[in-house]
Amino acid sequence: MSSKNFLRLILVLVVILIAFYIVKRITSPKKVQKEAVFLGVEDYGALTKGENLDHSLISKFKFNFYIDGEEKTFSIDNGEEVKEGVYTFEIQNKLQEGYIYDVVIEKNTIKSVKLLDEDKKAMLSGRVNNVEQNKFIEVGEEKITLTKDTGIYKITWKAGNSSVEKVEINDLKDKTVKVTLDKDGKAKNIYITFISEKYTSPVKAIPGEKTLKNFLTTALEPVGTALYIYGGSWDWQDEGSSLQATTIGIPQSWIDFYQYQNADYTYREKDGNEEIKNPSNSYYPYGEWNQYCYAGVDCSGYIGWVIYNTLNTESGKEGYVMGATKMAKTFAENTWGTWTQEVKIPTNREESDFKVGDIFSMNGHVWICFGTCDDGSIVITHSTPSDSINGQPGGGIQISAIGPSEDCEAYQLAKKYMEKYYPDWSKRYKTILKKPEDYIKFKKESAAGKFSWDLENGILKDPDNYRDKKPEEILKDIFGEK
């Protein structure tokens, strides 16, 4: 072959390769980035995880988003396939209904999400102080320029799918909003939506400080600001810890959901009437997956969060959420302490089997012991359903008492501290008293029982001598009372 023909051949091949590349670029689906409000699962209430509680059904769910002024439905990438048919569901675990995200879409599938609340350059939030038609709005102390393309919407949170509707600029005055910003810092979209007030707990724990005092302080930190959700702070697929259960500090989604609700909140059916249950607008996970895992916390989710925050300084590591019944025994198997089923209802402090810091697993529930009072009653913390002043089954993380009557020492302490330090909660819920025969019981053939920390050779130490203190002394010390 002559050199001239060879060059012609090379040129033809180059042209073919370029054409192939252009055709591939044109025909291949493109990834697009969009701003989106997550609304929820398509057909929520009619779907189920299945009798085998596997991933074969939930991996095929469709999800609703509000994008570019209309509702759209997508599949979501299921994440890593850890074994055949079993996925990590990383994106599903990040999504919270009624929140705003940047999403990446490819082939009608959501490939990644980013919560815009966490990006101060992409979104501002606050109350609208002033509106100048077609010019600007003032949010807090920030003046934000409007453009002809600025969208104005209202987000409504509700069980079973949140919703978004278009509104007018005149609707913005004095409303709380989230404003997404374009690259020039101008308003891309404005959303009227709920924004919680900043919350500071009356006690302050130290993440990763492995002492008995800090464990109990950590247990008190989210009291009165997190509602009960069955499956709350388990992961979306109902197999372990959620992102919230491995978050250092009180998760913002717990605070948001608590402040959004009131004494009419119910984690299940209104008025506790199962005859009127409607899975399509309930926070209860009838489908066996945890769509509202981010919003609140159940008993084992709470204990898992407390353990995580006591032992860790960074979010996102392996968590400790598991079935409530086996928690106490599992912690003992971790060589953190001891487990026993040899317990009886105490009649006084000196002879009580329940010591400061003990974790007690019942069949289906778990609680933390703050010690036994002189009269044998016990102060505890837990996340539990409880009726509101309006008679609705809600509840959440709270200080409670185990004792024979409201005259017992533990109840008086629990009532005093709930009303003094958690006044908003106490407007919704009364202090709970649990009967000893109901809360100190378990099935012998199960894993239920009492866990006690080994404070000499285990993971926690007791330099503050908390193990020997009375509940009254412990609460005074943690709350900084003289």
PDB file of N, CA and C in Angstrom, residues 318-357:
ATOM      1  N   GLU A 318     -20.836   3.032  61.704  1.00  0.00           N
ATOM      2  CA  GLU A 318     -21.764   1.940  61.944  1.00  0.00           C
ATOM      3  C   GLU A 318     -22.593   2.214  63.196  1.00  0.00           C
ATOM      4  N   GLY A 319     -23.901   1.943  63.101  1.00  0.00           N
ATOM      5  CA  GLY A 319     -24.801   2.275  64.196  1.00  0.00           C
ATOM      6  C   GLY A 319     -25.143   1.109  65.094  1.00  0.00           C
ATOM      7  N   TYR A 320     -26.072   1.363  66.023  1.00  0.00           N
ATOM      8  CA  TYR A 320     -26.405   0.398  67.073  1.00  0.00           C
ATOM      9  C   TYR A 320     -27.901   0.111  67.163  1.00  0.00           C
ATOM     10  N   VAL A 321     -28.658   0.467  66.126  1.00  0.00           N
ATOM     11  CA  VAL A 321     -30.099   0.213  66.145  1.00  0.00           C
ATOM     12  C   VAL A 321     -30.368  -1.246  65.802  1.00  0.00           C
ATOM     13  N   MET A 322     -31.175  -1.876  66.625  1.00  0.00           N
ATOM     14  CA  MET A 322     -31.558  -3.288  66.437  1.00  0.00           C
ATOM     15  C   MET A 322     -32.859  -3.512  67.186  1.00  0.00           C
ATOM     16  N   GLY A 323     -33.388  -4.719  67.130  1.00  0.00           N
ATOM     17  CA  GLY A 323     -34.613  -5.015  67.838  1.00  0.00           C
ATOM     18  C   GLY A 323     -34.499  -4.722  69.320  1.00  0.00           C
ATOM     19  N   ALA A 324     -35.517  -4.076  69.897  1.00  0.00           N
ATOM     20  CA  ALA A 324     -35.471  -3.666  71.303  1.00  0.00           C
ATOM     21  C   ALA A 324     -35.242  -4.843  72.239  1.00  0.00           C
ATOM     22  N   THR A 325     -35.843  -5.970  71.935  1.00  0.00           N
ATOM     23  CA  THR A 325     -35.779  -7.128  72.832  1.00  0.00           C
ATOM     24  C   THR A 325     -34.361  -7.628  73.038  1.00  0.00           C
ATOM     25  N   LYS A 326     -33.514  -7.543  72.041  1.00  0.00           N
ATOM     26  CA  LYS A 326     -32.174  -8.108  72.138  1.00  0.00           C
ATOM     27  C   LYS A 326     -31.081  -7.084  72.431  1.00  0.00           C
ATOM     28  N   MET A 327     -31.455  -5.820  72.629  1.00  0.00           N
ATOM     29  CA  MET A 327     -30.437  -4.790  72.819  1.00  0.00           C
ATOM     30  C   MET A 327     -29.572  -5.053  74.055  1.00  0.00           C
ATOM     31  N   ALA A 328     -30.196  -5.286  75.201  1.00  0.00           N
ATOM     32  CA  ALA A 328     -29.441  -5.461  76.442  1.00  0.00           C
ATOM     33  C   ALA A 328     -28.449  -6.614  76.332  1.00  0.00           C
ATOM     34  N   LYS A 329     -28.906  -7.733  75.813  1.00  0.00           N
ATOM     35  CA  LYS A 329     -28.027  -8.903  75.702  1.00  0.00           C
ATOM     36  C   LYS A 329     -26.903  -8.663  74.699  1.00  0.00           C
ATOM     37  N   THR A 330     -27.218  -7.975  73.598  1.00  0.00           N
ATOM     38  CA  THR A 330     -26.191  -7.680  72.590  1.00  0.00           C
ATOM     39  C   THR A 330     -25.105  -6.785  73.153  1.00  0.00           C
ATOM     40  N   PHE A 331     -25.473  -5.775  73.938  1.00  0.00           N
ATOM     41  CA  PHE A 331     -24.475  -4.883  74.520  1.00  0.00           C
ATOM     42  C   PHE A 331     -23.554  -5.651  75.481  1.00  0.00           C
ATOM     43  N   ALA A 332     -24.108  -6.612  76.188  1.00  0.00           N
ATOM     44  CA  ALA A 332     -23.279  -7.449  77.060  1.00  0.00           C
ATOM     45  C   ALA A 332     -22.333  -8.313  76.233  1.00  0.00           C
ATOM     46  N   GLU A 333     -22.827  -8.816  75.111  1.00  0.00           N
ATOM     47  CA  GLU A 333     -21.990  -9.638  74.230  1.00  0.00           C
ATOM     48  C   GLU A 333     -20.877  -8.819  73.586  1.00  0.00           C
ATOM     49  N   ASN A 334     -21.052  -7.498  73.551  1.00  0.00           N
ATOM     50  CA  ASN A 334     -19.984  -6.602  73.062  1.00  0.00           C
ATOM     51  C   ASN A 334     -18.888  -6.405  74.104  1.00  0.00           C
ATOM     52  N   THR A 335     -19.022  -7.084  75.251  1.00  0.00           N
ATOM     53  CA  THR A 335     -18.098  -6.991  76.407  1.00  0.00           C
ATOM     54  C   THR A 335     -18.159  -5.631  77.084  1.00  0.00           C
ATOM     55  N   TRP A 336     -19.296  -4.947  76.969  1.00  0.00           N
ATOM     56  CA  TRP A 336     -19.464  -3.650  77.619  1.00  0.00           C
ATOM     57  C   TRP A 336     -19.927  -3.799  79.065  1.00  0.00           C
ATOM     58  N   GLY A 337     -20.470  -4.960  79.396  1.00  0.00           N
ATOM     59  CA  GLY A 337     -21.009  -5.154  80.733  1.00  0.00           C
ATOM     60  C   GLY A 337     -21.656  -6.517  80.856  1.00  0.00           C
ATOM     61  N   THR A 338     -22.655  -6.604  81.722  1.00  0.00           N
ATOM     62  CA  THR A 338     -23.274  -7.900  82.010  1.00  0.00           C
ATOM     63  C   THR A 338     -24.767  -7.872  81.677  1.00  0.00           C
ATOM     64  N   TRP A 339     -25.323  -9.067  81.475  1.00  0.00           N
ATOM     65  CA  TRP A 339     -26.739  -9.231  81.158  1.00  0.00           C
ATOM     66  C   TRP A 339     -27.333 -10.262  82.097  1.00  0.00           C
ATOM     67  N   THR A 340     -28.543 -10.012  82.542  1.00  0.00           N
ATOM     68  CA  THR A 340     -29.193 -10.974  83.426  1.00  0.00           C
ATOM     69  C   THR A 340     -30.704 -10.907  83.276  1.00  0.00           C
ATOM     70  N   GLN A 341     -31.346 -12.011  83.578  1.00  0.00           N
ATOM     71  CA  GLN A 341     -32.807 -12.042  83.692  1.00  0.00           C
ATOM     72  C   GLN A 341     -33.242 -12.199  85.148  1.00  0.00           C
ATOM     73  N   GLU A 342     -32.252 -12.179  86.040  1.00  0.00           N
ATOM     74  CA  GLU A 342     -32.545 -12.322  87.475  1.00  0.00           C
ATOM     75  C   GLU A 342     -32.831 -10.946  88.066  1.00  0.00           C
ATOM     76  N   VAL A 343     -34.036 -10.463  87.852  1.00  0.00           N
ATOM     77  CA  VAL A 343     -34.447  -9.157  88.372  1.00  0.00           C
ATOM     78  C   VAL A 343     -35.834  -9.280  88.993  1.00  0.00           C
ATOM     79  N   LYS A 344     -36.072  -8.436  89.959  1.00  0.00           N
ATOM     80  CA  LYS A 344     -37.394  -8.397  90.598  1.00  0.00           C
ATOM     81  C   LYS A 344     -37.799  -6.947  90.813  1.00  0.00           C
ATOM     82  N   ILE A 345     -39.061  -6.731  91.043  1.00  0.00           N
ATOM     83  CA  ILE A 345     -39.569  -5.378  91.277  1.00  0.00           C
ATOM     84  C   ILE A 345     -38.993  -4.853  92.588  1.00  0.00           C
ATOM     85  N   PRO A 346     -38.307  -3.709  92.552  1.00  0.00           N
ATOM     86  CA  PRO A 346     -37.676  -3.199  93.776  1.00  0.00           C
ATOM     87  C   PRO A 346     -38.690  -2.608  94.758  1.00  0.00           C
ATOM     88  N   THR A 347     -38.340  -2.696  96.025  1.00  0.00           N
ATOM     89  CA  THR A 347     -39.158  -2.074  97.079  1.00  0.00           C
ATOM     90  C   THR A 347     -38.404  -0.944  97.778  1.00  0.00           C
ATOM     91  N   ASN A 348     -37.088  -0.881  97.541  1.00  0.00           N
ATOM     92  CA  ASN A 348     -36.277   0.203  98.093  1.00  0.00           C
ATOM     93  C   ASN A 348     -35.022   0.350  97.244  1.00  0.00           C
ATOM     94  N   ARG A 349     -34.236   1.362  97.504  1.00  0.00           N
ATOM     95  CA  ARG A 349     -33.056   1.637  96.689  1.00  0.00           C
ATOM     96  C   ARG A 349     -31.909   0.679  96.976  1.00  0.00           C
ATOM     97  N   GLU A 350     -31.658   0.399  98.220  1.00  0.00           N
ATOM     98  CA  GLU A 350     -30.491  -0.386  98.601  1.00  0.00           C
ATOM     99  C   GLU A 350     -30.519  -1.801  98.035  1.00  0.00           C
ATOM    100  N   GLU A 351     -31.669  -2.398  97.975  1.00  0.00           N
ATOM    101  CA  GLU A 351     -31.774  -3.782  97.516  1.00  0.00           C
ATOM    102  C   GLU A 351     -32.221  -3.904  96.055  1.00  0.00           C
ATOM    103  N   SER A 352     -32.316  -2.777  95.374  1.00  0.00           N
ATOM    104  CA  SER A 352     -32.809  -2.804  93.999  1.00  0.00           C
ATOM    105  C   SER A 352     -31.819  -3.459  93.048  1.00  0.00           C
ATOM    106  N   ASP A 353     -32.348  -4.224  92.090  1.00  0.00           N
ATOM    107  CA  ASP A 353     -31.535  -4.813  91.026  1.00  0.00           C
ATOM    108  C   ASP A 353     -31.223  -3.799  89.936  1.00  0.00           C
ATOM    109  N   PHE A 354     -31.892  -2.640  89.963  1.00  0.00           N
ATOM    110  CA  PHE A 354     -31.743  -1.653  88.893  1.00  0.00           C
ATOM    111  C   PHE A 354     -30.805  -0.534  89.329  1.00  0.00           C
ATOM    112  N   LYS A 355     -29.663  -0.472  88.622  1.00  0.00           N
ATOM    113  CA  LYS A 355     -28.619   0.492  88.937  1.00  0.00           C
ATOM    114  C   LYS A 355     -28.603   1.627  87.920  1.00  0.00           C
ATOM    115  N   VAL A 356     -27.915   2.691  88.263  1.00  0.00           N
ATOM    116  CA  VAL A 356     -27.807   3.854  87.392  1.00  0.00           C
ATOM    117  C   VAL A 356     -27.158   3.458  86.062  1.00  0.00           C
ATOM    118  N   GLY A 357     -27.824   3.799  84.966  1.00  0.00           N
ATOM    119  CA  GLY A 357     -27.291   3.532  83.632  1.00  0.00           C
ATOM    120  C   GLY A 357     -27.713   2.214  83.030  1.00  0.00           C
TER     121      GLY A 357
END
